[in-house]
Coordinates of C-alpha atoms and ligand atoms in Angstrom, one line a residue:
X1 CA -22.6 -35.0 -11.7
X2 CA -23.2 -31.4 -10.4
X3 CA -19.9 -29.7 -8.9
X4 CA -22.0 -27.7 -6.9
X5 CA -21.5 -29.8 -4.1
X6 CA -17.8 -30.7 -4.1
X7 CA -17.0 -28.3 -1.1
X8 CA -20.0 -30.4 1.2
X9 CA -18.7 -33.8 -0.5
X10 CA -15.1 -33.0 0.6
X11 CA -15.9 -32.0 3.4
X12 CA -13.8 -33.5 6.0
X13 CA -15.9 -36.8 8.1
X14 CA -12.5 -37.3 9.9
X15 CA -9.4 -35.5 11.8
X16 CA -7.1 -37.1 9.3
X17 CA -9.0 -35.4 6.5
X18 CA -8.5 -31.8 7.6
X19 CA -6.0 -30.4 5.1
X20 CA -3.6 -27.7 7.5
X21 CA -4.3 -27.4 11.2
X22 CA -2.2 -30.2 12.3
X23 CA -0.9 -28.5 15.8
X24 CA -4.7 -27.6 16.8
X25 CA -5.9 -30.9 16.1
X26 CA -3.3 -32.7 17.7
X27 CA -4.0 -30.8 20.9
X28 CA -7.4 -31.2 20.8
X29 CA -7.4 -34.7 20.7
X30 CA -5.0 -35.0 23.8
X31 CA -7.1 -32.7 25.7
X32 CA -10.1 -35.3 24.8
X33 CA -7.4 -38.4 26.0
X34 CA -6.5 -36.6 29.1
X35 CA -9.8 -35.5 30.0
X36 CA -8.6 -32.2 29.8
X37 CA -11.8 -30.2 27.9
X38 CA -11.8 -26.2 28.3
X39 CA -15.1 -24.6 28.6
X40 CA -14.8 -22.3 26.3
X41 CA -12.7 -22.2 22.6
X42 CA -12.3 -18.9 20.5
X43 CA -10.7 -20.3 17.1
X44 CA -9.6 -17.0 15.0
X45 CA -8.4 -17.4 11.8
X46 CA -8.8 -16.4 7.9
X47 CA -12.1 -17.7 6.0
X48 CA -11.8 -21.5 4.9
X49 CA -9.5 -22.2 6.5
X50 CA -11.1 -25.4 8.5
X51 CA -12.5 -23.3 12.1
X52 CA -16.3 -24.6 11.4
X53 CA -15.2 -28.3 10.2
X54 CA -13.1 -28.8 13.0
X55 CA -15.6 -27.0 15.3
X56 CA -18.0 -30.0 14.4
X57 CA -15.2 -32.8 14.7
X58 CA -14.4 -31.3 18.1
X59 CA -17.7 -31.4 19.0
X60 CA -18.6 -35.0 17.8
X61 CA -15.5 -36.4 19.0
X62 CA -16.2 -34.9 22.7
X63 CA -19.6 -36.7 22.5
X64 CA -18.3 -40.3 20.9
X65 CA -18.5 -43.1 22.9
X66 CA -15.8 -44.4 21.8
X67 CA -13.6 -42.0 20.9
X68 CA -9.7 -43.3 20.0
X69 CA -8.0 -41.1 17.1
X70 CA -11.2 -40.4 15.7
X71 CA -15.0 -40.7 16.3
X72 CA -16.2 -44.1 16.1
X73 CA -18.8 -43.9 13.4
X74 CA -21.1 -46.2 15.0
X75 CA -22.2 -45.1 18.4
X76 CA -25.3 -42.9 18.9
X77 CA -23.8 -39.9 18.9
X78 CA -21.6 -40.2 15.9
X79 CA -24.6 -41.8 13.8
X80 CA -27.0 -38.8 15.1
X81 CA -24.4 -36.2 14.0
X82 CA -24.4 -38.2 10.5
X83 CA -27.7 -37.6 10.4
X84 CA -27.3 -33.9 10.7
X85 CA -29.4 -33.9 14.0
X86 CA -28.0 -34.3 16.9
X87 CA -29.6 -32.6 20.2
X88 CA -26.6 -31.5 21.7
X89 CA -24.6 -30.1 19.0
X90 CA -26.2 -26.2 18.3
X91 CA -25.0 -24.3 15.6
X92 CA -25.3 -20.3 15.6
X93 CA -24.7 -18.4 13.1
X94 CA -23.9 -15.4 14.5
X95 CA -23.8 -13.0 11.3
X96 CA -27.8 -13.2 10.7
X97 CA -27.9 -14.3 14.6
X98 CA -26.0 -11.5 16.3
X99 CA -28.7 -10.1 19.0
X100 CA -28.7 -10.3 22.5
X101 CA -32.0 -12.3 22.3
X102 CA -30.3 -14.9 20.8
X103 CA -27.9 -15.5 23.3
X104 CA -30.3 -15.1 25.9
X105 CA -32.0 -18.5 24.5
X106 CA -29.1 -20.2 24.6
X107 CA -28.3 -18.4 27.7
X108 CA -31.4 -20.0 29.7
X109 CA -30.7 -23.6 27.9
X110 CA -27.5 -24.0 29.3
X111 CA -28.5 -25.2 32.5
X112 CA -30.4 -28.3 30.6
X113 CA -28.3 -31.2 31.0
X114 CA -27.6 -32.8 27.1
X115 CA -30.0 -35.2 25.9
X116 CA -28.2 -37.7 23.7
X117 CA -24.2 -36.9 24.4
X118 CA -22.0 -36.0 27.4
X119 CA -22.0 -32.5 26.2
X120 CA -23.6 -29.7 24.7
X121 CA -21.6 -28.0 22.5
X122 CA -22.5 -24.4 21.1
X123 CA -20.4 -23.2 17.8
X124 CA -20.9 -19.6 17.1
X125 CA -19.8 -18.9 13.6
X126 CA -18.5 -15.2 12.4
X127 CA -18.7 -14.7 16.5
X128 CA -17.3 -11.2 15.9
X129 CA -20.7 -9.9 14.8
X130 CA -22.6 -10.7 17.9
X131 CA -23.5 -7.0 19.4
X132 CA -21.6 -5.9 22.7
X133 CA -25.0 -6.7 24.5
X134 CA -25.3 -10.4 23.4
X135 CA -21.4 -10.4 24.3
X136 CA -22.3 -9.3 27.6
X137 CA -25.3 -12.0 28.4
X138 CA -22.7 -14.3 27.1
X139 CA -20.2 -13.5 29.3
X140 CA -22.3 -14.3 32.5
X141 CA -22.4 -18.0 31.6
X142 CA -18.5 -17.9 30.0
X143 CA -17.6 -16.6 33.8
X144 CA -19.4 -20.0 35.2
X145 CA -20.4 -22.4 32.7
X146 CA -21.9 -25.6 33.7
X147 CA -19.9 -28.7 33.4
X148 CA -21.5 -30.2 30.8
X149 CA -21.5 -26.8 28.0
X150 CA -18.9 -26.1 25.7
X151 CA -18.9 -23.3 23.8
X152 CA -16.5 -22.8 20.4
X153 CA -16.3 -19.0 18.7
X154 CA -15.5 -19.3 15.4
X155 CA -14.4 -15.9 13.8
X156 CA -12.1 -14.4 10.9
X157 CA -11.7 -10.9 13.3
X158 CA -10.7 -11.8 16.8
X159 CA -10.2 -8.3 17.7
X160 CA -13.2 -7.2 17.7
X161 CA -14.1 -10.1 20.7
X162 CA -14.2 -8.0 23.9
X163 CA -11.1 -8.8 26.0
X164 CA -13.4 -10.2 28.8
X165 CA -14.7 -12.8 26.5
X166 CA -11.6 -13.4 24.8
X167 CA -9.9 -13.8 28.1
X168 CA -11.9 -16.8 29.3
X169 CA -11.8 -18.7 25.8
X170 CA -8.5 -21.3 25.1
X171 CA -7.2 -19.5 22.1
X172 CA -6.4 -21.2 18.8
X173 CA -4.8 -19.5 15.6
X174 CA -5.8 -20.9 12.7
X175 CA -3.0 -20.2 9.6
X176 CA -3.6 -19.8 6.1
X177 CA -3.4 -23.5 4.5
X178 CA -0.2 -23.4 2.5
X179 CA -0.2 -24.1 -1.0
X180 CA 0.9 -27.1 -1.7
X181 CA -1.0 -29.0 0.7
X182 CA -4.0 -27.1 -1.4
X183 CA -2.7 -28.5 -4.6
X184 CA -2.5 -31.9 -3.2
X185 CA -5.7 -32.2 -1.7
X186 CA -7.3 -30.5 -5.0
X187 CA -5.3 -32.7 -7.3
X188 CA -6.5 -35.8 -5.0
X189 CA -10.3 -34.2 -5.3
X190 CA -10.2 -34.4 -9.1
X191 CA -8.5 -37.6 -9.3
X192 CA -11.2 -39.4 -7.1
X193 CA -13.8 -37.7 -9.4
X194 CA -12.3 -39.3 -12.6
X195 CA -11.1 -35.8 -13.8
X196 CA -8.4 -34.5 -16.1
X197 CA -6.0 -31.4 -14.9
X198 CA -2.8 -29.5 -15.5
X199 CA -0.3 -28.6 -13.1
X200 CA -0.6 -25.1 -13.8
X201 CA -3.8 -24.8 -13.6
X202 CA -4.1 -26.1 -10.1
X203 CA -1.2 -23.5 -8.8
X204 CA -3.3 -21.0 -10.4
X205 CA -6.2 -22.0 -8.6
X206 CA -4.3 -22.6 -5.1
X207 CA -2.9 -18.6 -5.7
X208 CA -6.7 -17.1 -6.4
X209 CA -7.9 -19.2 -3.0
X210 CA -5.4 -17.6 -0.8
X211 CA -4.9 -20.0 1.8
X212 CA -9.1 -20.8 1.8
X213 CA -9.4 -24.2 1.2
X214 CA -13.2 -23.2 0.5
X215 CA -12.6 -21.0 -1.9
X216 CA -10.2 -23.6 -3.9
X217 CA -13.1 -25.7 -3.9
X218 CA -15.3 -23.1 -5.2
X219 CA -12.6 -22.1 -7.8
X220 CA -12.8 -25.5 -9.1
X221 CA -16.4 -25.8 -9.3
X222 CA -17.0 -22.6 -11.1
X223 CA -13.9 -24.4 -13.6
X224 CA -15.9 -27.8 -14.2
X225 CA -18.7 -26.0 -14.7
X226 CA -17.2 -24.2 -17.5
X227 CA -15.1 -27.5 -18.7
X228 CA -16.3 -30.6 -17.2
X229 CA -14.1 -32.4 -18.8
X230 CA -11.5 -31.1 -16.4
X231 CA -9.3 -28.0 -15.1
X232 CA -7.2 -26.5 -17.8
X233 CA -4.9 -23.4 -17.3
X234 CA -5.9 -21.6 -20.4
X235 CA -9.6 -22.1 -18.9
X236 CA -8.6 -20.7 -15.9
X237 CA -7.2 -17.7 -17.6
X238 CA -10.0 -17.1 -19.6
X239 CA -13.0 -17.3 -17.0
X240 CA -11.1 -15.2 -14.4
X241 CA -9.3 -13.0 -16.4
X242 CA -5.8 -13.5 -15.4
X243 CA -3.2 -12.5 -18.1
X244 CA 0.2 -14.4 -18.9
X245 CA 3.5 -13.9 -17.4
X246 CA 4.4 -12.0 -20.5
X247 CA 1.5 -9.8 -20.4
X248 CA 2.6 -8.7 -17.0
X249 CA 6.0 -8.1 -18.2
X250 CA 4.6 -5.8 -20.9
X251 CA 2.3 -3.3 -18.7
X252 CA 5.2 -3.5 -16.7
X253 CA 7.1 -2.1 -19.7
X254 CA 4.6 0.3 -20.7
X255 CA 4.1 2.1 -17.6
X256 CA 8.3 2.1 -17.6
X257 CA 9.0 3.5 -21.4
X258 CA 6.4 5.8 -21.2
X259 CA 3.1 4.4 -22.7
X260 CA 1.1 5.2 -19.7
X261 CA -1.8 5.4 -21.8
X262 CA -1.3 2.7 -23.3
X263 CA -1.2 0.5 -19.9
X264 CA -3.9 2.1 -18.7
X265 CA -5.6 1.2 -21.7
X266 CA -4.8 -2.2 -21.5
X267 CA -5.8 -2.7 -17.3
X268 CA -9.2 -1.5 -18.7
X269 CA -9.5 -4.2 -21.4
X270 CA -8.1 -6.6 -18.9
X271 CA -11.2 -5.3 -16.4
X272 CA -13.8 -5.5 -19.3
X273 CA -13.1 -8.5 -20.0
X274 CA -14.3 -9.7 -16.3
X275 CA -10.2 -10.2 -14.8
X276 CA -9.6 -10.0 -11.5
X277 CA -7.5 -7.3 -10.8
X278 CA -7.0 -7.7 -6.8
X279 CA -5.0 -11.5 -8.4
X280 CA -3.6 -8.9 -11.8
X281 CA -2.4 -6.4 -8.5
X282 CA -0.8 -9.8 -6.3
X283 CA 0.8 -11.5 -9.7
X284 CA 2.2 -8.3 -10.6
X285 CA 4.0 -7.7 -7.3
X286 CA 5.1 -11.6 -7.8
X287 CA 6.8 -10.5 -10.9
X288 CA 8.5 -8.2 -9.5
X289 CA 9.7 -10.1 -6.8
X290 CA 11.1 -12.1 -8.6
X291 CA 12.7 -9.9 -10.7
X292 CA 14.5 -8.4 -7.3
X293 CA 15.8 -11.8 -6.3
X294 CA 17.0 -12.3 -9.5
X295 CA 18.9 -9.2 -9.6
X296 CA 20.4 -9.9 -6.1
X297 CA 22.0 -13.8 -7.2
X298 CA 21.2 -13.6 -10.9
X299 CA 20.5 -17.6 -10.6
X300 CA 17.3 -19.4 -11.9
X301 CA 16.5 -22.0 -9.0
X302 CA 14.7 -18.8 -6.4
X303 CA 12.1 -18.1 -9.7
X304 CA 8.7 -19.6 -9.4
X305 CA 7.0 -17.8 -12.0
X306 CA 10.2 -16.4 -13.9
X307 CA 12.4 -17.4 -16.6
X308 CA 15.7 -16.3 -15.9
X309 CA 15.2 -14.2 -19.5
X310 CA 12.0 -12.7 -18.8
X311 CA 13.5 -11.2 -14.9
X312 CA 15.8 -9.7 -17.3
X313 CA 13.7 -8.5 -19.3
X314 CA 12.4 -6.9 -16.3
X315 CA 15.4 -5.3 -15.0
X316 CA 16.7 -3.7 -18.1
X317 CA 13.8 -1.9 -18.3
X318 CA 13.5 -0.5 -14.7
X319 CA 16.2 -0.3 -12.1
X320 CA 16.1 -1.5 -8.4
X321 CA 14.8 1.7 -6.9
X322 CA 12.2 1.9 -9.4
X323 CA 11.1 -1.8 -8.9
X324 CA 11.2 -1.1 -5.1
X325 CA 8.7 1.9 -5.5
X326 CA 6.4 -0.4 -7.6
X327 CA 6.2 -2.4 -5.1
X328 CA 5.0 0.4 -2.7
X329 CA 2.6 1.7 -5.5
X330 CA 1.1 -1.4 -5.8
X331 CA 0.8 -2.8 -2.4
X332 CA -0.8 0.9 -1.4
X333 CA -3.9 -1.1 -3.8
X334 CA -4.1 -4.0 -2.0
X335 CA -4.4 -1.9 1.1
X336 CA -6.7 1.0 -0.1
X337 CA -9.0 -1.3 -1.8
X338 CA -9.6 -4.4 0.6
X339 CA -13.0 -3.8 0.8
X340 CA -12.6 -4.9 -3.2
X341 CA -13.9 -1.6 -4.1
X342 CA -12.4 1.2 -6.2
X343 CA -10.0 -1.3 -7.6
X344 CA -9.8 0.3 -11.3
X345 CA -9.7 3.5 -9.9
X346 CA -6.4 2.5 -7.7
X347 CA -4.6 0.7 -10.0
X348 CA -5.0 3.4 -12.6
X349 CA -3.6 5.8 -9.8
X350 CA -0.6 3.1 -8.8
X351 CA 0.4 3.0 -12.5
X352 CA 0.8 6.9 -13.2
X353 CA 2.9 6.4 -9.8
X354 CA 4.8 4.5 -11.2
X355 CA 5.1 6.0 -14.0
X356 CA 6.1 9.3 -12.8
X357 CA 8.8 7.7 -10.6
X358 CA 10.3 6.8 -14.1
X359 CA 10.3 10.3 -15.0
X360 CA 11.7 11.8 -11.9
X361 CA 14.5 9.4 -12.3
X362 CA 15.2 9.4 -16.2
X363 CA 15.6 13.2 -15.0
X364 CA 18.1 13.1 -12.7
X365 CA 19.8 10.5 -15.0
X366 CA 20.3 13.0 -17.3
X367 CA 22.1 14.7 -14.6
X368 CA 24.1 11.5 -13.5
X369 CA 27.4 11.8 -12.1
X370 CA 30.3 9.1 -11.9
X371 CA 29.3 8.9 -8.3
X372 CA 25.7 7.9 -9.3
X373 CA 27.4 4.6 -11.2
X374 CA 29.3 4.1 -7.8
X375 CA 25.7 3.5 -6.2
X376 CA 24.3 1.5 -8.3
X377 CA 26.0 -1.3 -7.2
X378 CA 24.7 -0.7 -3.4
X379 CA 22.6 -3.4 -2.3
X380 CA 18.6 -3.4 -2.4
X381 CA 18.9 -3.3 1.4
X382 CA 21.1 0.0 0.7
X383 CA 18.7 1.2 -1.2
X384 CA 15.6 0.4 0.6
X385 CA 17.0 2.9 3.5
X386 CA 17.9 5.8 0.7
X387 CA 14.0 5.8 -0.5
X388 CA 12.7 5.1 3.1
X389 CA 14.8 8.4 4.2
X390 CA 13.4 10.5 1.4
X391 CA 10.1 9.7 1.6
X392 CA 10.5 10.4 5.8
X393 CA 12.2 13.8 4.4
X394 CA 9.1 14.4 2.2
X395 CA 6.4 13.7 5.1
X396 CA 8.2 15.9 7.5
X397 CA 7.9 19.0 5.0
X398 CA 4.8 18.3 4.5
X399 CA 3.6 18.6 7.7
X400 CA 5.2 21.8 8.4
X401 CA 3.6 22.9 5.1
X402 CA -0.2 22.3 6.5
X403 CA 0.3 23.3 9.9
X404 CA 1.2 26.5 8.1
X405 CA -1.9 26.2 6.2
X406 CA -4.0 25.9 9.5
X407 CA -2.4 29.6 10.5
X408 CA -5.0 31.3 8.8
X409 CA -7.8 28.6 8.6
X410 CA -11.3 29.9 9.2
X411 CA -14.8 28.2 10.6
X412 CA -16.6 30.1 8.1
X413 CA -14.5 28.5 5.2
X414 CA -15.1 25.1 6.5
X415 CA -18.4 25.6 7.1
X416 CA -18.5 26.0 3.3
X417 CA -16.2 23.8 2.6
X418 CA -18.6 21.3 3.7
X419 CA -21.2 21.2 1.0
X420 CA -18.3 19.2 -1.3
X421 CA -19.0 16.5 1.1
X422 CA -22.7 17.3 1.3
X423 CA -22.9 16.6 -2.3
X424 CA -20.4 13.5 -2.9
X425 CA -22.8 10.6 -3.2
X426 CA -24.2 12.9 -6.1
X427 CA -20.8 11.6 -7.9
X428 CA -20.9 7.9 -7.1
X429 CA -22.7 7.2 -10.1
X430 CA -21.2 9.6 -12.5
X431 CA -19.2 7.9 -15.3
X432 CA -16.8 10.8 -15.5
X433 CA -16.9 12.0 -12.0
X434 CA -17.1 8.7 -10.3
X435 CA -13.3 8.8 -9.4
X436 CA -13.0 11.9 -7.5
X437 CA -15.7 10.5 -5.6
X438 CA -13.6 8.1 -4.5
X439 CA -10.8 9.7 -3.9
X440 CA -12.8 11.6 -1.4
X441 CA -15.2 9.6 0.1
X442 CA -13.1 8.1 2.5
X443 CA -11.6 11.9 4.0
X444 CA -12.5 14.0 6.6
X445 CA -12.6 18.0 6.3
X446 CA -10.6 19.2 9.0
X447 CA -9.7 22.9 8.4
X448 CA -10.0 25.4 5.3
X449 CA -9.0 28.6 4.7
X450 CA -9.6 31.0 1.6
X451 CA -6.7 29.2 -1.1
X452 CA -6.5 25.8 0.7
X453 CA -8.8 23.0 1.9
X454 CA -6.7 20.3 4.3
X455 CA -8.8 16.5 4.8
X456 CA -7.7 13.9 6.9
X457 CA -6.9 10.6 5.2
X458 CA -5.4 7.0 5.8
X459 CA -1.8 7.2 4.7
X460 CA -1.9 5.9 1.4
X461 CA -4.5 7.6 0.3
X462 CA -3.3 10.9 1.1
X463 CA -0.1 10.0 -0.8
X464 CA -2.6 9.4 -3.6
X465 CA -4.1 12.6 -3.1
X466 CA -1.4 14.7 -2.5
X467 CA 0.5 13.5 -6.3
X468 CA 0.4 16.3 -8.3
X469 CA -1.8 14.9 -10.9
X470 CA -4.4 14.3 -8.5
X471 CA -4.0 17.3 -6.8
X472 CA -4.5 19.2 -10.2
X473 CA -7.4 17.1 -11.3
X474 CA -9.0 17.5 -7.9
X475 CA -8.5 21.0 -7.9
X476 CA -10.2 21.4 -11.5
X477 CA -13.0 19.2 -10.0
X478 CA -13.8 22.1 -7.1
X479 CA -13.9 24.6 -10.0
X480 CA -15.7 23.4 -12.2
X481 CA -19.0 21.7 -9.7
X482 CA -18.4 23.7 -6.7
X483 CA -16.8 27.6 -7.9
X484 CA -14.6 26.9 -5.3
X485 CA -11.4 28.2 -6.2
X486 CA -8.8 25.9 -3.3
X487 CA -6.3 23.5 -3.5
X488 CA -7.0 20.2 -1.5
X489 CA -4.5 18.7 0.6
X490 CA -4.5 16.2 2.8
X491 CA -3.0 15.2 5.7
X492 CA -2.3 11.1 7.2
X493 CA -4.8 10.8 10.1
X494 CA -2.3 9.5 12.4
X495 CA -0.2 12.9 12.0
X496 CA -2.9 14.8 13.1
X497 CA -1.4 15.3 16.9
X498 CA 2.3 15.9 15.1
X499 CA 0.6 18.5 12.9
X500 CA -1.5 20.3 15.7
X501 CA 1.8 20.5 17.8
X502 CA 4.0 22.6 14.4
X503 CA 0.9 24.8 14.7
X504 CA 0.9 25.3 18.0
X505 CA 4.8 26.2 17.5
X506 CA 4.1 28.8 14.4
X507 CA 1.2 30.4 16.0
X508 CA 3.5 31.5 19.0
X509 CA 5.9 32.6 16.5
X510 CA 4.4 36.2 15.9
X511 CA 6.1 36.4 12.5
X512 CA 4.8 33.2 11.2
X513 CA 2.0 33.3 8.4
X514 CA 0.7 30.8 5.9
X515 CA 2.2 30.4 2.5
X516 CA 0.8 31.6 -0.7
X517 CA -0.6 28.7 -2.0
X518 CA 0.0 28.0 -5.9
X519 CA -3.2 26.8 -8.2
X520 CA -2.4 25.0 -11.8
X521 CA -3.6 27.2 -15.0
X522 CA -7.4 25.4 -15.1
X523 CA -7.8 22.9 -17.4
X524 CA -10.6 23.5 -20.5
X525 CA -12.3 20.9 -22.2
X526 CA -10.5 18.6 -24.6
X527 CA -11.7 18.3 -28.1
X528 CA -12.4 14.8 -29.1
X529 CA -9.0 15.1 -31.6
X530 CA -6.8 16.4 -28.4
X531 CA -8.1 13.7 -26.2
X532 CA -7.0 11.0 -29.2
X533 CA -3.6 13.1 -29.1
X534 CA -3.5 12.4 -25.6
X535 CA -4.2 9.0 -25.3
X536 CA -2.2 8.3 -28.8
X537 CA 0.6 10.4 -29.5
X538 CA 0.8 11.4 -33.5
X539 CA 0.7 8.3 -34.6
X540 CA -3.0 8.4 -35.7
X541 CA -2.3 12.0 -37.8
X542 CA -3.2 11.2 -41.6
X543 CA -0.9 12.7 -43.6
Ligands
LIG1 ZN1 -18.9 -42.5 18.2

């Protein structure tokens, strides 16, 4: 048998076969018992995560003739919707769908009474890509639908539903299907199909589908039809990449002793070889996780993916503040990158992060005090507040340090400024250059002057930006393709306002002026043997 088909095969005929969703169903059918039917339904919620299946139940129950917990199966409706053709029951999908001519044929077919069932029943899928003008022809018949029309909006982005429309729709959340109802329903998948499979397989299958019970099913087609036989783990590790606990454990190590090279090294084979690093970015926050819980009750039973030996592993080789930063590094990833883009490019960034936090507090280690060994036993929660205050500390400087910038910025400087954006997507395609490309493409020039250049950015990236080793390497970058000889820095978007007010402050201030800014001795070209060095150490010098 092909397994192209087990998502359609699975597909739930029934209520009772919906795997999640147990609230929405359950009023759904009392609002069928009680005669109770709204006019309109908006069901928001992540992808696969049963809106369109129980879209269609909804929709063939309503119809049923004979409707008791479920559809009846035999009436004309219920055999008509088996049959995939049912008058009544019109599907739109409203990604390839999304114009206001569309609507405007369902609009003027609304008045039709149905032809086989009570009701006609319009599902628009992905409904948050209909334009604002097919939103507005909808609205008209949303304001007074006839009796016998129900419409369902299906959509993964419920925010971008105009409040109008959203306002005359019976709202239903739909959650992310928990795991182990996943695993269940998977393992009861491959059992019916006569198939063989390991534990840990499945739970590595349920964590890649992120609450989709689509995507489970597509995990596991892709996995028997690499192994028919059945889903093994060490299959599942191979076709998507994934490393082992103890692989995680040692980039973790590297990027904490100092082998940043050598982890970064390792990501790339890990990306070469086809792994997923959005699941390498989640399993590696797991591990830390863990590793946090473990250093707050030092017991084994919290650990899902832990030995009690390897979280210790983990914590004698970083302590809690550093762990607690790796987090932040890493979850700045999942954030810049959700449009799965730049993902090699982040995570290389995140490790030197976290790296360099390592440094900075070896450093002051060096430097320790007895009252330093008093704070280590603080609590995480202790500590959480200590980094949170720093970093608010740092921001706040910062700010005052570019509003001081924008004392002497200059339209004619930005005006120039601008041909580093003119000439960006030049980059996109560069092997070597590719990155600084991205580090930019998402910022805004807001204001230069002759030493300095200040973008507006989201706030993580302008973390990323503002590191020194980015700074420097973007700085080289100007240099080098542009002769323009200014340090980039840039600014969180949502500080903007805060910023504009410090200038407004300093420019009253007569005295005030900007800083001198200070630019890193440019880099020259590494020879091949300095680049080894780099990426080595001595250890490949024959003696
Ligand atoms: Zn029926």
């Amino acid at each position: 048998m092909s397994y192209q088909v087990l998502y359609r095969t699975y597909r739930p005929s029934k209520f009772s076969e919906v795997v999640g969703q147990e609230y929405i169903i359950k009023i759904l059918k009392n609002a069928i018992k009680s005669n109770k039917i709204a006019h309109a339904y908006l069901f928001a919620g992540p992808r696969g995560t049963g809106k369109t299946t129980i879209a269609k139940l909804f929709a063939k129950a309503i119809n049923c003739d004979d409707f008791k917990e479920e559809a009846c199966e035999k009436c004309n409706n219920c055999l008509a919707l088996k049959e995939n053709n049912h008058p009544d029951i019109i599907e739109l999908d409203a990604a390839s769908n999304n114009g206001v001519d569309n609507i405007r044929e369902i609009v003027e077919q609304v008045n039709y009474a149905p032809i086989l069932g009570k009701y006609k029943v319009y599902i628009i899928d992905e409904a948050h890509m209909l334009s604002d003008s097919a939103f507005n022809a909808l609205l008209k018949t949303l304001e007074e639908p006839p009796k016998h029309v129900i419409f369902i909006l299906a959509t993964t982005d419920p925010e971008k539903i105009i409040p109008t429309v959203q306002s005359r729709c019976q709202r239903f959340n739909f959650s992310k299907i928990n795991k182990y109802h996943m695993k269940k329903k998977m393992i009861e998948i491959l059992k019916n199909e006569g198939l063989e499979y390991d534990e840990e397989a499945i739970e590595e299958v349920a964590v890649m589908a992120e609450g989709g019970m689509r995507d489970a099913l597509s995990i596991l087609e892709q996995m028997l039809s690499y192994n028919e036989k059945g889903v093994y783990k060490e299959d599942v590790l191979k076709v998507f990449g994934l490393s082992s606990i103890d692989e995680k454990i040692k980039i973790l190590k590297e990027i904490h002793q100092g082998n940043i090279a050598q982890a970064i090294n390792h990501l790339r084979d890990i990306y070469q070889n086809g792994g997923d690093l959005k699941h390498l970015t989640i399993d590696l926050l797991e591990v830390i996780k863990e590793a946090l819980i473990f250093s707050d009750d030092g017991q084994e039973k919290l650990l899902n993916k832990l030995s009690s030996i390897q979280a210790q592993e983990l914590l004698n080789i970083a302590n809690i503040k550093q762990l607690l930063n790796d987090i932040d590094c890493l979850k700045d990833v999942l954030v810049n990158s959700r449009f799965n883009q730049n993902f090699l490019s982040y995570l290389e960034l995140a490790f030197i992060k976290m790296a360099n936090q390592t440094e900075i507090k070896q450093e002051k280690e060096i430097k320790t005090t007895q009252k330093e060994t008093v704070k280590q036993t603080s609590t995480i929660k202790e500590k959480a507040e200590e980094i949170k205050k720093e970093v608010v500390q740092e921001v706040k400087e910062d700010l005052d340090y570019i509003a001081s910038l924008l004392l002497s910025a200059k339209k004619s400087e930005k005006e120039h400024d601008a041909i580093i954006y003119n000439r960006l997507e030049l980059y996109k395609n560069e092997v070597d250059k590719r990155k600084l490309y991205e580090l930019l493409i998402d910022t805004e020039l807001f204001a230069s002057n002759k030493d300095a250049i200040v973008v507006l950015a989201d706030k993580a990236q302008a973390n990323i930006i503002n590191s020194k080793d980015v700074k420097d390497e973007l700085y080289d970058f100007l240099i080098k393709e542009f002769s323009i000889n200014k340090i980039i820095y840039a600014l969180d978007k949502n500080k903007r306002k805060e910023v504009i007010e410090i200038y407004h402050k300093l420019a009253n201030e007569k005295k005030a002026s900007s800083p001198v800014v200070e630019k890193p001795e440019i880099k020259k070209e590494m020879t091949n043997e300095e680049k080894l060095k780099e990426l080595f150490g001595d250890s490949l010098k024959v003696e």
